[in-house]
PDB file of N, CA and C in Angstrom:
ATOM      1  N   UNK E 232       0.845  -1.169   0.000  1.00 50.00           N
ATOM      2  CA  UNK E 232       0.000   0.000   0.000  1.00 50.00           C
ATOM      3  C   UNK E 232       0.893   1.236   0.000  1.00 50.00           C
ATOM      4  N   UNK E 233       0.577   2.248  -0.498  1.00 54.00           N
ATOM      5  CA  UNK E 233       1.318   3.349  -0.966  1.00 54.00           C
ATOM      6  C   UNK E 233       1.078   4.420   0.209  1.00 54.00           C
ATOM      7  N   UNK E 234       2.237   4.975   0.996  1.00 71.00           N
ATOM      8  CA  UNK E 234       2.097   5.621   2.127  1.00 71.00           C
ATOM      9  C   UNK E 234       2.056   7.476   1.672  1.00 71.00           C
ATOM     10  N   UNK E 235       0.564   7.530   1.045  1.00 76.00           N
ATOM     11  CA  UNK E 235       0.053   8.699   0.893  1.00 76.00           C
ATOM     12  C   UNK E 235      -0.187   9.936   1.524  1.00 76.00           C
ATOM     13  N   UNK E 236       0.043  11.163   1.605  1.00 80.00           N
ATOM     14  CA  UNK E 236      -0.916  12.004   2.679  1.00 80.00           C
ATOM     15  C   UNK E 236      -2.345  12.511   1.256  1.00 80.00           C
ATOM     16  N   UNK E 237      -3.132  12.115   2.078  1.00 81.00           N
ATOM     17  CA  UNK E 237      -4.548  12.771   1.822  1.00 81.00           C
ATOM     18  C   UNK E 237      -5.152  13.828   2.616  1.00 81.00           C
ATOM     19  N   UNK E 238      -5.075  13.754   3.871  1.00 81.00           N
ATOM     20  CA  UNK E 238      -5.747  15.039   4.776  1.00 81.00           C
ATOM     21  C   UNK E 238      -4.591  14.948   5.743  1.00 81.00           C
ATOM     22  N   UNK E 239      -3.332  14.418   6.097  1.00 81.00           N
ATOM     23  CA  UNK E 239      -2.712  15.077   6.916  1.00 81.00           C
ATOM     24  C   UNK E 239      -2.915  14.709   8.295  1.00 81.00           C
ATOM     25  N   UNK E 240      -3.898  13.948   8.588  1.00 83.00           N
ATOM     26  CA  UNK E 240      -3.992  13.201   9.317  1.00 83.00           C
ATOM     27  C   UNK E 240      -4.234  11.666   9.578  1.00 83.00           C
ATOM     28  N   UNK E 241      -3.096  11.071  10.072  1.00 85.00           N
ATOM     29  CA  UNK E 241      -2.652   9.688  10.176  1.00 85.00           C
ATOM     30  C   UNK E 241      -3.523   9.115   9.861  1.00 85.00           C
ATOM     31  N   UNK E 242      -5.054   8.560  10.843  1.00 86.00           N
ATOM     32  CA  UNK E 242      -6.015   7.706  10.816  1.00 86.00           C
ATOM     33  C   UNK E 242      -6.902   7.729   9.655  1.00 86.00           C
ATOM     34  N   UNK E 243      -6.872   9.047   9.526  1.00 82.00           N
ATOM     35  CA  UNK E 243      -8.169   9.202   7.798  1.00 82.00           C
ATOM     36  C   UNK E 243      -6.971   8.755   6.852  1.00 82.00           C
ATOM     37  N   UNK E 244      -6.166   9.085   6.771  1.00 84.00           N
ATOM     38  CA  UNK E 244      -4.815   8.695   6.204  1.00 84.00           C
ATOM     39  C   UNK E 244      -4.492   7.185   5.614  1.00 84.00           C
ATOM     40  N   UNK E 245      -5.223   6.891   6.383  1.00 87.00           N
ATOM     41  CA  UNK E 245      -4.731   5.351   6.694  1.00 87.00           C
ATOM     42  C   UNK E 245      -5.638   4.860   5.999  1.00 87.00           C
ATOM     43  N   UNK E 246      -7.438   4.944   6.730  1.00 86.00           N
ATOM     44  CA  UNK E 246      -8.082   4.453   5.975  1.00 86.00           C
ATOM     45  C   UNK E 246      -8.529   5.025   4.992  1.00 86.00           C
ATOM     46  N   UNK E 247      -8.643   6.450   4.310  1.00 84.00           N
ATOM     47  CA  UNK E 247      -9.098   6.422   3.112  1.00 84.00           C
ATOM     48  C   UNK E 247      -7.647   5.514   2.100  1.00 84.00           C
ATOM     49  N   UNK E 248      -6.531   4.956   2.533  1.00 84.00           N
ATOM     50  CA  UNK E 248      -5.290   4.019   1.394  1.00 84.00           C
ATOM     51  C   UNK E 248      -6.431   2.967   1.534  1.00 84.00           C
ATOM     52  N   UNK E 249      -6.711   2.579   2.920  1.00 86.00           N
ATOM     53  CA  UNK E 249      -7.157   0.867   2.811  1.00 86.00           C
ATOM     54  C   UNK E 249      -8.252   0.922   1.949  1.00 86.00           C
ATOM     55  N   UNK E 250      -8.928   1.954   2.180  1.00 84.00           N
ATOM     56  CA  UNK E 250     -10.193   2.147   0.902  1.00 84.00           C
ATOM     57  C   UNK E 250      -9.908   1.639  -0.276  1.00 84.00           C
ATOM     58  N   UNK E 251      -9.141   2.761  -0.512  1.00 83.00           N
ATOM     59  CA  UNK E 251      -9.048   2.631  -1.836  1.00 83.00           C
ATOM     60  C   UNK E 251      -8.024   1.037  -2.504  1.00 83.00           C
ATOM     61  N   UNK E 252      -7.333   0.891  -1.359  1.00 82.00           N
ATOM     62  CA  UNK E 252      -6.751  -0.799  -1.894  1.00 82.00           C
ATOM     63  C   UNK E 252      -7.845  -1.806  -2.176  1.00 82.00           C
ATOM     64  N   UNK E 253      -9.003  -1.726  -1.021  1.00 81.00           N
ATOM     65  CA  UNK E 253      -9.868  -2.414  -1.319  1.00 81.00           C
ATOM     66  C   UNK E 253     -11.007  -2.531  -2.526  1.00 81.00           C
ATOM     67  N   UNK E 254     -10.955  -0.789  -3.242  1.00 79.00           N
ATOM     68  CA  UNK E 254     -11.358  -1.047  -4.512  1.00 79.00           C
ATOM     69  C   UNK E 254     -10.074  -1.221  -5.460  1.00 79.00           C
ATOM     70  N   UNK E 255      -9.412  -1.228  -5.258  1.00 78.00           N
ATOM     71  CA  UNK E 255      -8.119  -2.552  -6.386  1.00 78.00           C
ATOM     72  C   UNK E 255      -7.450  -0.903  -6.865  1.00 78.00           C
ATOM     73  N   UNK E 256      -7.355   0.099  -6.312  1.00 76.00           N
ATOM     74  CA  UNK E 256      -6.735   1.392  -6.904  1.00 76.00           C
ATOM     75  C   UNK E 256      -4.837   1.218  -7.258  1.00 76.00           C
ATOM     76  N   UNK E 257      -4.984  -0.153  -6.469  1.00 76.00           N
ATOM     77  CA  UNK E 257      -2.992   0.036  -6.885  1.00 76.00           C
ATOM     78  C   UNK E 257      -2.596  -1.525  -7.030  1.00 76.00           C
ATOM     79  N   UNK E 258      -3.535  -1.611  -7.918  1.00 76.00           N
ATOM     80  CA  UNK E 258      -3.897  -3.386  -8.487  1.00 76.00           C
ATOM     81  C   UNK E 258      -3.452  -3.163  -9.936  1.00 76.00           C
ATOM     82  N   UNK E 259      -2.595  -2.316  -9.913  1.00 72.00           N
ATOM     83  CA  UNK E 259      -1.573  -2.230 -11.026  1.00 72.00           C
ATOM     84  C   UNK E 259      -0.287  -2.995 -11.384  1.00 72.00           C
ATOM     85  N   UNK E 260       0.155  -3.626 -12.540  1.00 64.00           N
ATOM     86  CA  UNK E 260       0.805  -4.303 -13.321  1.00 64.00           C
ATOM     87  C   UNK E 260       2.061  -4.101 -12.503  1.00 64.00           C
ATOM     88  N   UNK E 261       3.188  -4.514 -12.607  1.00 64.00           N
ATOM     89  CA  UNK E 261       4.397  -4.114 -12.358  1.00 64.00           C
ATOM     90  C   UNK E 261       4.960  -4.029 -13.682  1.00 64.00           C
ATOM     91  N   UNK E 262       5.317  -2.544 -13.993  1.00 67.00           N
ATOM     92  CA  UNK E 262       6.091  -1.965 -15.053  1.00 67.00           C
ATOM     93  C   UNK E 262       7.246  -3.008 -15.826  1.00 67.00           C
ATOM     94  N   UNK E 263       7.346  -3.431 -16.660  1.00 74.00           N
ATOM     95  CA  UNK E 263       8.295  -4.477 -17.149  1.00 74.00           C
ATOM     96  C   UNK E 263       9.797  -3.523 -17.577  1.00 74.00           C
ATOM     97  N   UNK E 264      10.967  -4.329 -16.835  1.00 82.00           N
ATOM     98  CA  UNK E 264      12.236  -3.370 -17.258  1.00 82.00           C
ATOM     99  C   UNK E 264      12.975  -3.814 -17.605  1.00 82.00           C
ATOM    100  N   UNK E 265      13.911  -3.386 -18.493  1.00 86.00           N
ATOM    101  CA  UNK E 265      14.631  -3.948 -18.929  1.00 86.00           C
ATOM    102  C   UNK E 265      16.150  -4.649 -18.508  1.00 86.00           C
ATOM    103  N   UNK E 266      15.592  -5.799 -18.419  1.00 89.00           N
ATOM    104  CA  UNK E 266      17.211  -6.414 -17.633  1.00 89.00           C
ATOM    105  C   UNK E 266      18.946  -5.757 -18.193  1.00 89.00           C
ATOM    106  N   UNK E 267      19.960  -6.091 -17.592  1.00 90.00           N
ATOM    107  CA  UNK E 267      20.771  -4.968 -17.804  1.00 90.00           C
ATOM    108  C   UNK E 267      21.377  -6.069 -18.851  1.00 90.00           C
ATOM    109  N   UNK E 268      21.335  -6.876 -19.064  1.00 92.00           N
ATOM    110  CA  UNK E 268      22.028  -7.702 -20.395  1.00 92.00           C
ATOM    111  C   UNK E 268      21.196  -6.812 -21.299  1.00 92.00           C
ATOM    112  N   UNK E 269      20.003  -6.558 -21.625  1.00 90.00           N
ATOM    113  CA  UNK E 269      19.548  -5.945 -22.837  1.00 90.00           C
ATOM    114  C   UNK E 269      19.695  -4.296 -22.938  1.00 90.00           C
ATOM    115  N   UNK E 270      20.330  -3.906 -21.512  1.00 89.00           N
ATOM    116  CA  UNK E 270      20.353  -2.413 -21.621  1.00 89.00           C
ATOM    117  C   UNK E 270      22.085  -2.170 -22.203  1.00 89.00           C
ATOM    118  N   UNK E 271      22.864  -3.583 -21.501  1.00 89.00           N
ATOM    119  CA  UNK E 271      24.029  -3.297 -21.965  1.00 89.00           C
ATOM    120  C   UNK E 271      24.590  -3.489 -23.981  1.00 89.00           C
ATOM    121  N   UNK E 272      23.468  -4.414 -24.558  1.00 92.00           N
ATOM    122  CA  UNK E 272      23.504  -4.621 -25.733  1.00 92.00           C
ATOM    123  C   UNK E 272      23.085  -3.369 -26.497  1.00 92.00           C
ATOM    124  N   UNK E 273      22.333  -3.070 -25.801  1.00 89.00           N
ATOM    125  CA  UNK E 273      21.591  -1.531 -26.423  1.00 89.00           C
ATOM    126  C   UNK E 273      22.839  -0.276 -26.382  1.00 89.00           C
ATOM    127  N   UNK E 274      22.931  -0.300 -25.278  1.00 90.00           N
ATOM    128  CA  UNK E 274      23.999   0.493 -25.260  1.00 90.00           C
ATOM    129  C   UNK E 274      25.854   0.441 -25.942  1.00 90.00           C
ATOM    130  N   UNK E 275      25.960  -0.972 -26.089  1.00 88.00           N
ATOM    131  CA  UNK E 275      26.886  -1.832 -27.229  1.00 88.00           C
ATOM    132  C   UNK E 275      26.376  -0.956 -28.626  1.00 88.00           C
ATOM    133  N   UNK E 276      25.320  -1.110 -28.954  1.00 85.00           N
ATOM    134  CA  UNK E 276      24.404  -0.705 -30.059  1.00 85.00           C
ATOM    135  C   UNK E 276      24.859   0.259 -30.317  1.00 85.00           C
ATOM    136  N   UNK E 277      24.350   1.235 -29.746  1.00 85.00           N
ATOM    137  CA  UNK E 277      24.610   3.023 -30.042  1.00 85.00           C
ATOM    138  C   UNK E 277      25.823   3.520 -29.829  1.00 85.00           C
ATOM    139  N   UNK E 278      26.952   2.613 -29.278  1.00 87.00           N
ATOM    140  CA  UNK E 278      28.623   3.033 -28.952  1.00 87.00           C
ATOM    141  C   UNK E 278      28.831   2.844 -30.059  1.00 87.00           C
ATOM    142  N   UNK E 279      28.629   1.483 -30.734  1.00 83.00           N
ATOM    143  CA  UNK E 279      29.025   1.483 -32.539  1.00 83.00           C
ATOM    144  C   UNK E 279      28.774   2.090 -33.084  1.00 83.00           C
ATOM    145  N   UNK E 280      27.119   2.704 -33.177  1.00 79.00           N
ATOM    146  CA  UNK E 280      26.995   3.245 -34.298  1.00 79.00           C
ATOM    147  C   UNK E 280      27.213   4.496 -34.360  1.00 79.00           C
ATOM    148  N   UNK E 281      27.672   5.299 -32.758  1.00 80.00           N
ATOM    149  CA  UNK E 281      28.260   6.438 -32.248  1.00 80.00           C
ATOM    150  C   UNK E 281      29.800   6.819 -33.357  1.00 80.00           C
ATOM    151  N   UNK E 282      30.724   5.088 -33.307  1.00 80.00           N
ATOM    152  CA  UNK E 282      31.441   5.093 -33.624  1.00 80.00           C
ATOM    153  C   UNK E 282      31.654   5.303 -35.118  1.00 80.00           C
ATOM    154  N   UNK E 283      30.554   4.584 -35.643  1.00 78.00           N
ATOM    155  CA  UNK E 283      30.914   4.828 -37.107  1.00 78.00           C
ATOM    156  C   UNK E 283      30.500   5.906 -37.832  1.00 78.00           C
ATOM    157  N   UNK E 284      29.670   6.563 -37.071  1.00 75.00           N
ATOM    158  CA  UNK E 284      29.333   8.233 -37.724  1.00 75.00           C
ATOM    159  C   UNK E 284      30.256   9.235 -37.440  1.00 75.00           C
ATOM    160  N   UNK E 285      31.491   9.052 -36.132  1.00 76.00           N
ATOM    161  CA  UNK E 285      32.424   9.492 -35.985  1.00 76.00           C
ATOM    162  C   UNK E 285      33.223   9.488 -37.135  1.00 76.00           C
ATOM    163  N   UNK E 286      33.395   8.200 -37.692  1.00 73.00           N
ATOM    164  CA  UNK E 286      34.915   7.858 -38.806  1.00 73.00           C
ATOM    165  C   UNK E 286      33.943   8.801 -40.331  1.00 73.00           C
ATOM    166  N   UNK E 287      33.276   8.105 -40.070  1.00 68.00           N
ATOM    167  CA  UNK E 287      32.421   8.810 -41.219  1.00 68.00           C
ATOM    168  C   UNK E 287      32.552  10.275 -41.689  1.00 68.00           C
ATOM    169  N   UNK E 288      32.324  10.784 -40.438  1.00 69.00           N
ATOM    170  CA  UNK E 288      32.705  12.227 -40.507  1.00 69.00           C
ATOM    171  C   UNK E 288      33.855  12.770 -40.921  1.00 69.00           C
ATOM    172  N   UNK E 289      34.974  11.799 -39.813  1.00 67.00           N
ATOM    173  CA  UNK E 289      36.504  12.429 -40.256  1.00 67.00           C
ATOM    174  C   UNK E 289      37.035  11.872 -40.704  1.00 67.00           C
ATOM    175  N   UNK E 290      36.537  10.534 -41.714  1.00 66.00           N
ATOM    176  CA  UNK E 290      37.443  10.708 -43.245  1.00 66.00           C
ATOM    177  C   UNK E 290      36.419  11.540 -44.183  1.00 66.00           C
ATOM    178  N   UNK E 291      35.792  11.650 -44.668  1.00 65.00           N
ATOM    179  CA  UNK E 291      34.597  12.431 -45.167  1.00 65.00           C
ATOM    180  C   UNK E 291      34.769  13.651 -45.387  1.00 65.00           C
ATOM    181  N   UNK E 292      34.377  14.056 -43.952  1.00 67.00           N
ATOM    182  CA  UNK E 292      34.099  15.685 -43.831  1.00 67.00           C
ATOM    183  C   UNK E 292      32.517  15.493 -43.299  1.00 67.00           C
ATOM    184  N   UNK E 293      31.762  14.330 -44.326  1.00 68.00           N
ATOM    185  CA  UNK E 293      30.461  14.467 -43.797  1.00 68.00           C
ATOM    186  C   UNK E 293      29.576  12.967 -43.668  1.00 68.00           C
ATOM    187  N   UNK E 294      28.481  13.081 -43.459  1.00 65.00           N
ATOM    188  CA  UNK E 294      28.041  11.748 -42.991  1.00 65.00           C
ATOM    189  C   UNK E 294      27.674  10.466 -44.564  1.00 65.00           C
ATOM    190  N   UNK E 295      28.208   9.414 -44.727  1.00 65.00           N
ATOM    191  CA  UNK E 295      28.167   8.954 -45.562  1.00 65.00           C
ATOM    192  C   UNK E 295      26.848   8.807 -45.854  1.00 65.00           C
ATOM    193  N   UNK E 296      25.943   9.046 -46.789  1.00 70.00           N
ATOM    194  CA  UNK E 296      24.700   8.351 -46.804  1.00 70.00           C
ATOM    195  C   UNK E 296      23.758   8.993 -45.750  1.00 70.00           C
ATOM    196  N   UNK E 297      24.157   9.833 -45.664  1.00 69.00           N
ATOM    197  CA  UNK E 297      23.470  10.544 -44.336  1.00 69.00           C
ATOM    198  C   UNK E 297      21.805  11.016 -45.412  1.00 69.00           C
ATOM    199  N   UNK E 298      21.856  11.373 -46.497  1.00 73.00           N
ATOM    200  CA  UNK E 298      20.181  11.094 -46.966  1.00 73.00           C
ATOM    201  C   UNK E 298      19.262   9.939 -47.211  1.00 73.00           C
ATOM    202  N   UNK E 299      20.016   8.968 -47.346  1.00 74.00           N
ATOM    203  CA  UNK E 299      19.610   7.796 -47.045  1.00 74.00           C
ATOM    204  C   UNK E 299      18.901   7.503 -45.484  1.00 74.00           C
ATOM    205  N   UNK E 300      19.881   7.692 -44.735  1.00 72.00           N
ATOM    206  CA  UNK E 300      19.429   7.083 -43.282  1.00 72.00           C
ATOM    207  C   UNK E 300      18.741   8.197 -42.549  1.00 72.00           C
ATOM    208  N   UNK E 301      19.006   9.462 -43.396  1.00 72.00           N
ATOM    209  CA  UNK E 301      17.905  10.173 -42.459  1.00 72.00           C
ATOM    210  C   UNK E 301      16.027   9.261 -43.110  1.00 72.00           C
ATOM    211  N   UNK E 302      16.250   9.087 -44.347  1.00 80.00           N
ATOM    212  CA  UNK E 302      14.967   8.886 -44.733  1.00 80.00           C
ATOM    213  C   UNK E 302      14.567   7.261 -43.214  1.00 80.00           C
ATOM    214  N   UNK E 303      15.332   6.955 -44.002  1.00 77.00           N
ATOM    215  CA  UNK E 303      15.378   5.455 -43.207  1.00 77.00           C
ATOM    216  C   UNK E 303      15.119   6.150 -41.641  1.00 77.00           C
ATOM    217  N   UNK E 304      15.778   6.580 -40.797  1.00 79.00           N
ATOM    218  CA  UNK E 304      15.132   6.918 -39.349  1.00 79.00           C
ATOM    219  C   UNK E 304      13.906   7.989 -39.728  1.00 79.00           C
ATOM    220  N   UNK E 305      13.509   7.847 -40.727  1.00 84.00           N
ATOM    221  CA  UNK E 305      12.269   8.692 -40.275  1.00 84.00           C
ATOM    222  C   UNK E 305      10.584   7.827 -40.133  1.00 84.00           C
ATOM    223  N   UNK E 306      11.292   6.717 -41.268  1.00 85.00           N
ATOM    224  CA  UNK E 306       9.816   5.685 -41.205  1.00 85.00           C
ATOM    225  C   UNK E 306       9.763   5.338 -40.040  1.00 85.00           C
ATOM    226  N   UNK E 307       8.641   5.317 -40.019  1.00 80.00           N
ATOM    227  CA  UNK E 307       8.350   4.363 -38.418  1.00 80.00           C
ATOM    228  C   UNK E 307       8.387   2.916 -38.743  1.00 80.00           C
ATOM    229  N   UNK E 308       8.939   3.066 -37.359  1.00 66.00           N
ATOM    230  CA  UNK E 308       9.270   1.414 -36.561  1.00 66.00           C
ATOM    231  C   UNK E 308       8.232   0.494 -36.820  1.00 66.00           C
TER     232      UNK E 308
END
């Protein structure tokens, strides 16, 4: 139960939470997260591709294909 203030005083306090537990008010899901193997792959992810828009740049001057992949990140997922 979620230790709320509603009026500031303890006892109404108390029971308007149990109230509301008893109509199912925090009979909510537990948020799904992402384990750190998939946060660390993700983040693997974007160091590369951090990396290769780096080289890109400075042999270049500018982003290879960069009208291409802007089109490409613009479609949706």
């Amino acid at each position: 139960m979620k230790n709320t203030v509603y009026t500031g005083v303890a006892c109404d306090d108390r029971r308007i939470a149990a109230e509301l537990q008893a109509m199912g008010a925090f009979d909510q899901a537990q948020a799904d997260e992402k384990s750190a193997l998939v946060k660390a792959f993700e983040a693997a992810g974007e160091f590369i591709t951090w990396m290769r828009w780096k080289g890109e740049v400075g042999v270049y001057g500018c982003r290879v294909g960069a009208d291409y992949a802007r089109r490409l990140e613009a479609m949706p997922a």
